[in-house]
Short mmCIF file of C-alpha atoms in Angstrom, two decimals:
data_model
loop_
_atom_site.label_atom_id
_atom_site.label_comp_id
_atom_site.label_asym_id
_atom_site.label_seq_id
_atom_site.Cartn_x
_atom_site.Cartn_y
_atom_site.Cartn_z
CA MET A 1 -27.37 0.05 22.36
CA LEU A 2 -29.06 1.62 19.33
CA GLU A 3 -26.52 4.44 19.24
CA LEU A 4 -23.62 1.99 19.52
CA THR A 5 -25.05 -0.05 16.65
CA TRP A 6 -25.10 3.04 14.45
CA PHE A 7 -21.58 3.99 15.54
CA ALA A 8 -20.46 0.63 14.15
CA LEU A 9 -22.63 0.94 11.02
CA THR A 10 -21.13 4.39 10.32
CA ALA A 11 -17.64 2.91 10.49
CA LEU A 12 -18.41 0.01 8.09
CA PRO A 13 -18.75 2.00 4.80
CA LEU A 14 -15.69 4.06 5.78
CA ILE A 15 -13.70 0.84 6.17
CA ALA A 16 -15.12 -0.49 2.89
CA TYR A 17 -14.08 2.71 1.09
CA THR A 18 -10.55 2.68 2.53
CA VAL A 19 -9.94 -0.98 1.71
CA LEU A 20 -11.51 -0.91 -1.77
CA ASP A 21 -10.63 2.56 -3.05
CA GLY A 22 -7.38 2.40 -1.08
CA PHE A 23 -5.71 0.05 -3.55
CA ASP A 24 -6.55 2.17 -6.57
CA LEU A 25 -5.30 5.27 -4.71
CA GLY A 26 -2.10 3.30 -4.15
CA VAL A 27 -2.00 2.30 -7.82
CA GLY A 28 -2.28 6.00 -8.71
CA MET A 29 0.61 6.94 -6.44
CA LEU A 30 2.81 4.25 -8.03
CA HIS A 31 1.64 5.01 -11.57
CA HIS A 32 4.86 6.67 -12.75
CA ARG A 33 7.16 4.41 -10.75
CA VAL A 34 5.94 1.01 -11.94
CA ALA A 35 4.84 2.00 -15.48
CA ARG A 36 7.31 3.79 -17.76
CA THR A 37 5.77 3.39 -21.22
CA ASP A 38 2.31 4.11 -22.60
CA ASP A 39 1.49 0.39 -22.86
CA GLU A 40 2.58 -0.18 -19.25
CA ARG A 41 0.44 2.74 -18.01
CA ARG A 42 -2.55 1.43 -19.93
CA ALA A 43 -2.03 -1.95 -18.21
CA VAL A 44 -2.03 -0.22 -14.80
CA LEU A 45 -5.27 1.63 -15.57
CA ARG A 46 -6.90 -1.53 -16.97
CA SER A 47 -6.30 -3.28 -13.66
CA ILE A 48 -8.55 -0.80 -11.80
CA GLY A 49 -10.74 0.35 -14.69
CA PRO A 50 -13.88 -1.76 -13.98
CA VAL A 51 -14.02 -0.98 -10.23
CA TRP A 52 -12.41 2.34 -9.26
CA ASP A 53 -15.51 4.54 -9.57
CA GLY A 54 -17.72 1.91 -7.90
CA ASN A 55 -15.30 1.87 -4.97
CA GLU A 56 -15.89 5.60 -4.40
CA VAL A 57 -19.60 4.95 -3.82
CA TRP A 58 -18.68 3.74 -0.33
CA LEU A 59 -17.39 7.24 0.50
CA VAL A 60 -20.83 8.61 -0.38
CA VAL A 61 -22.46 5.88 1.73
CA ALA A 62 -20.21 6.81 4.67
CA GLY A 63 -21.22 10.49 4.43
CA ALA A 64 -24.92 9.64 4.09
CA THR A 65 -24.79 7.27 7.06
CA LEU A 66 -23.12 9.94 9.20
CA TYR A 67 -25.88 12.39 8.22
CA LEU A 68 -28.56 9.83 9.04
CA ALA A 69 -27.23 8.60 12.38
CA PHE A 70 -25.36 11.63 13.75
CA PRO A 71 -26.74 14.73 11.96
CA VAL A 72 -25.23 17.12 14.50
CA VAL A 73 -21.74 15.78 13.81
CA PHE A 74 -22.35 15.91 10.06
CA GLY A 75 -23.33 19.60 10.23
CA VAL A 76 -20.57 20.65 12.61
CA ALA A 77 -17.80 18.68 10.88
CA PHE A 78 -18.69 19.63 7.30
CA SER A 79 -18.89 23.29 8.31
CA GLY A 80 -15.67 23.22 10.34
CA PHE A 81 -13.68 21.32 7.70
CA TYR A 82 -14.96 23.49 4.84
CA LEU A 83 -11.50 24.30 3.43
CA PRO A 84 -10.03 20.76 3.42
CA LEU A 85 -13.29 19.25 2.11
CA THR A 86 -13.19 21.68 -0.81
CA LEU A 87 -9.64 20.55 -1.56
CA VAL A 88 -10.74 16.90 -1.37
CA LEU A 89 -13.52 17.50 -3.91
CA TRP A 90 -11.05 19.12 -6.33
CA LEU A 91 -8.62 16.22 -5.91
CA LEU A 92 -11.37 13.63 -6.50
CA THR A 93 -12.29 15.52 -9.68
CA PHE A 94 -8.75 15.71 -11.08
CA ARG A 95 -8.10 12.06 -10.24
CA ALA A 96 -11.21 11.00 -12.16
CA LEU A 97 -10.31 13.26 -15.10
CA GLY A 98 -6.83 11.71 -15.19
CA ILE A 99 -8.32 8.23 -15.60
CA GLU A 100 -11.12 9.10 -18.02
CA LEU A 101 -9.45 11.63 -20.36
CA ARG A 102 -5.93 10.31 -21.09
CA HIS A 103 -7.10 7.94 -23.83
CA LEU A 104 -9.21 10.51 -25.72
CA LEU A 105 -6.32 12.07 -27.65
CA PRO A 106 -3.34 9.94 -28.78
CA HIS A 107 -0.63 12.53 -28.09
CA PRO A 108 2.28 12.08 -25.62
CA LEU A 109 1.84 15.52 -24.03
CA PHE A 110 -1.89 14.96 -23.51
CA SER A 111 -1.28 11.55 -21.92
CA ALA A 112 1.53 12.94 -19.74
CA LEU A 113 -0.74 15.73 -18.47
CA TRP A 114 -3.48 13.35 -17.32
CA ASP A 115 -1.00 10.78 -16.00
CA ALA A 116 0.41 13.54 -13.77
CA SER A 117 -3.13 14.51 -12.75
CA PHE A 118 -3.95 10.89 -11.81
CA ALA A 119 -0.73 10.32 -9.85
CA GLY A 120 -0.58 13.72 -8.15
CA ALA A 121 -4.25 13.79 -7.14
CA SER A 122 -4.04 10.20 -5.82
CA GLY A 123 -1.09 11.07 -3.56
CA LEU A 124 -2.50 14.38 -2.30
CA LEU A 125 -5.96 12.88 -1.77
CA THR A 126 -4.51 10.03 0.31
CA PHE A 127 -2.52 12.50 2.41
CA ALA A 128 -5.60 14.73 2.88
CA LEU A 129 -7.85 11.84 3.95
CA GLY A 130 -5.20 10.61 6.40
CA ALA A 131 -4.79 14.12 7.84
CA ALA A 132 -8.58 14.42 8.15
CA LEU A 133 -8.72 11.22 10.18
CA GLY A 134 -5.86 12.59 12.29
CA ASN A 135 -7.88 15.73 13.04
CA VAL A 136 -10.79 13.62 14.28
CA VAL A 137 -8.55 11.43 16.48
CA ARG A 138 -6.61 14.44 17.88
CA GLY A 139 -9.79 16.47 18.51
CA VAL A 140 -10.97 19.80 17.10
CA SER A 141 -11.42 23.23 18.66
CA LEU A 142 -15.14 23.09 19.47
CA ASP A 143 -16.31 26.31 21.13
CA SER A 144 -18.95 26.76 23.83
CA GLU A 145 -21.69 26.61 21.16
CA GLY A 146 -20.42 23.32 19.74
CA GLN A 147 -19.00 24.83 16.53
CA PHE A 148 -15.52 25.15 15.05
CA PHE A 149 -13.73 26.29 11.92
CA ALA A 150 -10.35 24.74 11.12
CA PRO A 151 -7.82 26.88 9.22
CA LEU A 152 -5.27 24.94 7.20
CA TRP A 153 -2.64 25.44 9.93
CA THR A 154 -1.93 27.46 13.08
CA SER A 155 1.20 25.81 14.45
CA VAL A 156 3.62 23.25 13.07
CA TRP A 157 3.86 21.31 16.33
CA TRP A 158 0.92 19.47 17.80
CA PRO A 159 -0.79 20.98 20.89
CA ALA A 160 -0.45 19.39 24.30
CA PRO A 161 -3.42 17.20 25.31
CA GLY A 162 -6.37 19.24 26.55
CA THR A 163 -4.85 22.57 25.50
CA GLU A 164 -7.41 25.24 24.72
CA GLY A 165 -7.25 27.40 21.60
CA GLN A 166 -7.45 27.05 17.83
CA VAL A 167 -5.81 24.13 16.06
CA GLY A 168 -5.37 23.90 12.29
CA VAL A 169 -5.92 21.05 9.87
CA VAL A 170 -2.20 20.37 9.39
CA ASP A 171 0.27 20.03 12.26
CA ALA A 172 2.99 17.51 13.04
CA TYR A 173 0.50 14.85 14.24
CA THR A 174 -1.98 15.13 11.35
CA ALA A 175 0.92 15.28 8.86
CA LEU A 176 2.20 12.02 10.38
CA CYS A 177 -1.30 10.56 9.88
CA GLY A 178 -1.25 11.71 6.26
CA LEU A 179 2.20 10.23 5.58
CA SER A 180 1.18 6.94 7.25
CA ALA A 181 -1.89 6.79 5.00
CA VAL A 182 0.32 7.38 1.94
CA ALA A 183 2.70 4.54 2.91
CA VAL A 184 -0.06 2.06 3.87
CA LEU A 185 -2.16 2.65 0.74
CA ALA A 186 0.87 2.71 -1.58
CA LEU A 187 1.71 -0.74 -0.19
CA HIS A 188 -1.93 -1.82 -0.72
CA GLY A 189 -1.73 -0.61 -4.34
CA ALA A 190 1.62 -2.36 -4.95
CA LEU A 191 0.15 -5.65 -3.71
CA TRP A 192 -2.85 -5.22 -6.05
CA LEU A 193 -0.54 -4.70 -9.03
CA ALA A 194 1.74 -7.53 -7.87
CA HIS A 195 -0.98 -10.16 -8.19
CA ARG A 196 -3.10 -8.53 -10.92
CA VAL A 197 -0.65 -7.33 -13.58
CA ASP A 198 1.88 -9.53 -15.38
CA GLY A 199 5.15 -8.50 -16.97
CA VAL A 200 7.54 -5.78 -15.94
CA VAL A 201 4.84 -3.71 -14.18
CA GLY A 202 4.02 -6.59 -11.82
CA GLU A 203 7.73 -7.27 -11.25
CA ARG A 204 8.39 -3.64 -10.27
CA ALA A 205 5.40 -3.69 -7.89
CA ARG A 206 6.63 -6.92 -6.32
CA ALA A 207 10.10 -5.40 -5.87
CA ASP A 208 8.65 -2.27 -4.21
CA ALA A 209 6.34 -4.12 -1.79
CA PRO A 210 9.02 -4.98 0.86
CA LYS A 211 10.31 -1.37 0.87
CA LEU A 212 6.78 0.01 1.30
CA LEU A 213 6.10 -2.53 4.05
CA ARG A 214 9.11 -1.27 6.04
CA ALA A 215 8.05 2.37 5.55
CA ALA A 216 4.44 1.63 6.57
CA GLY A 217 5.53 -0.36 9.64
CA LEU A 218 7.85 2.44 10.83
CA LEU A 219 5.29 5.23 10.29
CA VAL A 220 2.42 3.33 11.94
CA THR A 221 4.66 2.59 14.96
CA LEU A 222 5.52 6.31 15.30
CA LEU A 223 1.84 7.20 14.83
CA THR A 224 0.77 4.80 17.59
CA GLY A 225 3.17 6.44 20.04
CA ALA A 226 2.06 9.95 19.01
CA THR A 227 -1.62 9.01 19.39
CA LEU A 228 -1.03 7.78 22.94
CA TYR A 229 0.27 11.30 23.72
CA VAL A 230 -2.17 13.41 21.69
CA GLN A 231 -5.43 11.61 22.61
CA PRO A 232 -5.59 10.85 26.37
CA ASN A 233 -8.95 9.13 25.84
CA LEU A 234 -7.03 6.19 24.35
CA LEU A 235 -5.20 5.53 27.63
CA HIS A 236 -8.53 5.74 29.47
CA ASN A 237 -10.08 3.19 27.11
CA LEU A 238 -7.13 0.84 27.50
CA SER A 239 -7.94 0.53 31.20
CA ALA A 240 -11.73 0.92 31.09
CA ARG A 241 -12.50 -1.07 27.91
CA PRO A 242 -9.67 -3.64 27.41
CA ILE A 243 -11.89 -5.62 24.98
CA GLY A 244 -11.03 -2.93 22.41
CA LEU A 245 -7.41 -4.16 22.37
CA VAL A 246 -8.68 -6.75 19.89
CA ALA A 247 -8.36 -4.10 17.16
CA PRO A 248 -4.68 -3.13 17.57
CA LEU A 249 -3.67 -6.73 18.35
CA GLY A 250 -5.51 -7.86 15.23
CA GLY A 251 -3.61 -5.23 13.26
CA LEU A 252 -0.32 -6.53 14.64
CA GLY A 253 -1.26 -10.06 13.60
CA ALA A 254 -2.30 -8.91 10.12
CA LEU A 255 1.00 -7.05 9.73
CA GLY A 256 2.89 -10.23 10.64
CA MET A 257 0.92 -12.28 8.07
CA LEU A 258 1.48 -9.53 5.50
CA ALA A 259 5.24 -9.60 6.02
CA ALA A 260 5.35 -13.40 5.87
CA ALA A 261 3.30 -13.51 2.66
CA ILE A 262 5.54 -10.94 0.93
CA ARG A 263 8.66 -12.81 2.02
CA LYS A 264 7.26 -16.02 0.47
CA GLY A 265 6.18 -14.24 -2.73
CA ARG A 266 2.48 -14.91 -2.13
CA PHE A 267 1.16 -11.48 -3.11
CA ARG A 268 -2.51 -12.41 -3.39
CA ARG A 269 -2.44 -13.57 0.23
CA ALA A 270 -0.46 -10.43 1.16
CA PHE A 271 -3.14 -8.24 -0.41
CA ARG A 272 -5.81 -9.86 1.76
CA ALA A 273 -3.62 -9.40 4.86
CA SER A 274 -3.16 -5.74 3.87
CA ALA A 275 -6.96 -5.32 3.76
CA ALA A 276 -7.19 -6.83 7.26
CA PHE A 277 -4.38 -4.50 8.46
CA ILE A 278 -6.21 -1.40 7.16
CA THR A 279 -9.46 -2.58 8.78
CA ALA A 280 -7.66 -3.00 12.11
CA LEU A 281 -6.07 0.47 11.85
CA LEU A 282 -9.46 2.14 11.35
CA ALA A 283 -11.03 0.06 14.14
CA SER A 284 -8.16 1.15 16.40
CA ALA A 285 -8.85 4.81 15.53
CA ALA A 286 -12.52 4.33 16.48
CA TYR A 287 -11.42 2.68 19.73
CA ALA A 288 -9.13 5.64 20.48
CA ILE A 289 -11.96 8.21 20.36
CA PHE A 290 -14.91 6.15 21.70
CA PRO A 291 -17.41 7.18 23.17
CA TYR A 292 -16.89 10.38 21.16
CA VAL A 293 -17.89 10.71 17.52
CA LEU A 294 -16.14 14.08 17.30
CA PRO A 295 -13.68 14.69 20.16
CA ALA A 296 -12.79 18.24 21.21
CA ARG A 297 -9.54 19.67 22.51
CA GLU A 298 -11.49 20.32 25.72
CA ALA A 299 -12.94 16.88 26.42
CA ALA A 300 -16.15 18.22 27.98
CA ARG A 301 -17.15 19.85 24.67
CA GLY A 302 -16.75 16.68 22.59
CA LEU A 303 -19.78 15.18 20.83
CA THR A 304 -20.44 11.70 22.22
CA VAL A 305 -22.25 8.82 20.55
CA HIS A 306 -25.29 9.26 22.79
CA ALA A 307 -25.45 13.07 22.66
CA ALA A 308 -25.02 13.36 18.88
CA ALA A 309 -27.28 10.48 17.76
CA ASN A 310 -30.51 11.05 15.87
CA HIS A 311 -33.89 10.40 17.51
CA ALA A 312 -34.41 6.74 18.47
CA ASP A 313 -37.49 6.33 16.25
CA ALA A 314 -35.54 7.61 13.24
CA LEU A 315 -32.64 5.25 13.97
CA VAL A 316 -34.96 2.22 14.25
CA THR A 317 -36.78 3.09 11.01
CA ALA A 318 -33.48 3.68 9.23
CA LEU A 319 -32.29 0.18 10.11
CA TYR A 320 -35.07 -1.30 7.93
CA TRP A 321 -33.70 0.65 4.92
CA TRP A 322 -29.97 0.88 5.60
CA VAL A 323 -29.30 -2.83 6.20
CA PRO A 324 -30.97 -4.15 3.00
CA GLY A 325 -29.47 -1.29 0.99
CA ALA A 326 -25.95 -1.94 2.29
CA LEU A 327 -26.31 -5.70 1.70
CA LEU A 328 -27.49 -5.03 -1.87
CA GLY A 329 -24.50 -2.76 -2.50
CA ALA A 330 -22.12 -5.32 -0.98
CA ALA A 331 -23.62 -8.10 -3.14
CA TYR A 332 -23.11 -6.02 -6.30
CA CYS A 333 -19.56 -5.27 -5.19
CA VAL A 334 -18.84 -9.00 -4.79
CA PHE A 335 -20.36 -9.67 -8.22
CA ALA A 336 -18.22 -6.93 -9.82
CA TYR A 337 -14.97 -8.26 -8.32
CA ARG A 338 -15.80 -11.87 -9.20
CA SER A 339 -16.35 -10.70 -12.81
CA LEU A 340 -12.78 -9.39 -13.08
CA PRO A 341 -10.20 -11.46 -14.99
CA ALA A 342 -8.64 -14.17 -12.84
CA PRO A 343 -5.78 -12.82 -10.72
CA ARG A 344 -2.22 -13.96 -11.19
CA PRO A 345 -1.81 -17.14 -9.08
CA ASP A 346 0.49 -16.95 -6.09
CA VAL A 347 3.88 -18.41 -6.92
CA PRO A 348 6.24 -19.36 -4.09
CA LEU A 349 9.30 -17.11 -4.17
CA ALA A 350 11.70 -19.99 -4.83
CA SER A 351 10.06 -20.69 -8.22
CA ALA A 352 9.10 -17.09 -9.08
CA PRO A 353 10.95 -15.05 -11.71
CA THR A 354 13.53 -12.63 -10.36
CA ALA A 355 11.95 -9.36 -9.24
CA GLY A 356 13.41 -5.90 -9.67
CA ALA A 357 13.24 -4.82 -13.27
CA ASP A 358 14.85 -1.49 -12.56
#
């Protein structure tokens, strides 16, 4: 029970990071599309300015929690994913530089350079994080000593379930995961701008939301079918642990509410439904791999929750520190968001101004 509790606690900061930093990653991807002038781009950055770096703290919390609860997985995964993690650190750096440096010198070329850095790094980072999650769900090439090293690619196509041999970071399945992450978080970012930014920027975001919803729905549907093929453990869990169906069914319900809210022009409500949809997607990914924390291509070599967990005494002691610390961080997060300027009120579509400023 203790190990299962920490499996859930490890997932919580990862979900918090994806929901909270996800919208400002989406805002970055849409930066050039919804904002064409310097004033418009400043408005986009102002909408995320007070919170974007605080949101990234949850990624640090997720890594620290993994190290605390499942130190074996932390060591094996960070060693095996050395190349992609290095790329992620560079992308996080260039994204932050794009936000912080563009206003230091009032010159169009200087601003254009850091705008491109912000938008490009946001898109590539989202793709990389989605592909990383895809690698975990698909399984990695753990050897007999419980180690692996993932090259960037070995084959374009994904391997058959249970196939031995080396797999790379990028194949057709993990690329589909990356593209799905791009579509879902771009939609999340558009919904943030739609209810947070007035004027032509908000109108463009509101016009893009239905298109991004269709793209996200299609890609997630394809990804669900591919996951059923790539990860046989999911089919086993569907029969052995049907209670876990709550996650994908919850995601389906959230997607329905999201579509209905966009159709009615209620973008604040749609943003909340998008957060619920992302939460359900990540819970579904955890359900697909459970009881593994790091599945292997050969199932017998996978690291399970019970085998990879820290010593019981350490996990009990950590609860006394982790829970108050996480609650304190969550309370500050709530305070920071409640201190933001009031969002644009939802306006029913019939009385809203015409969208589509293109």
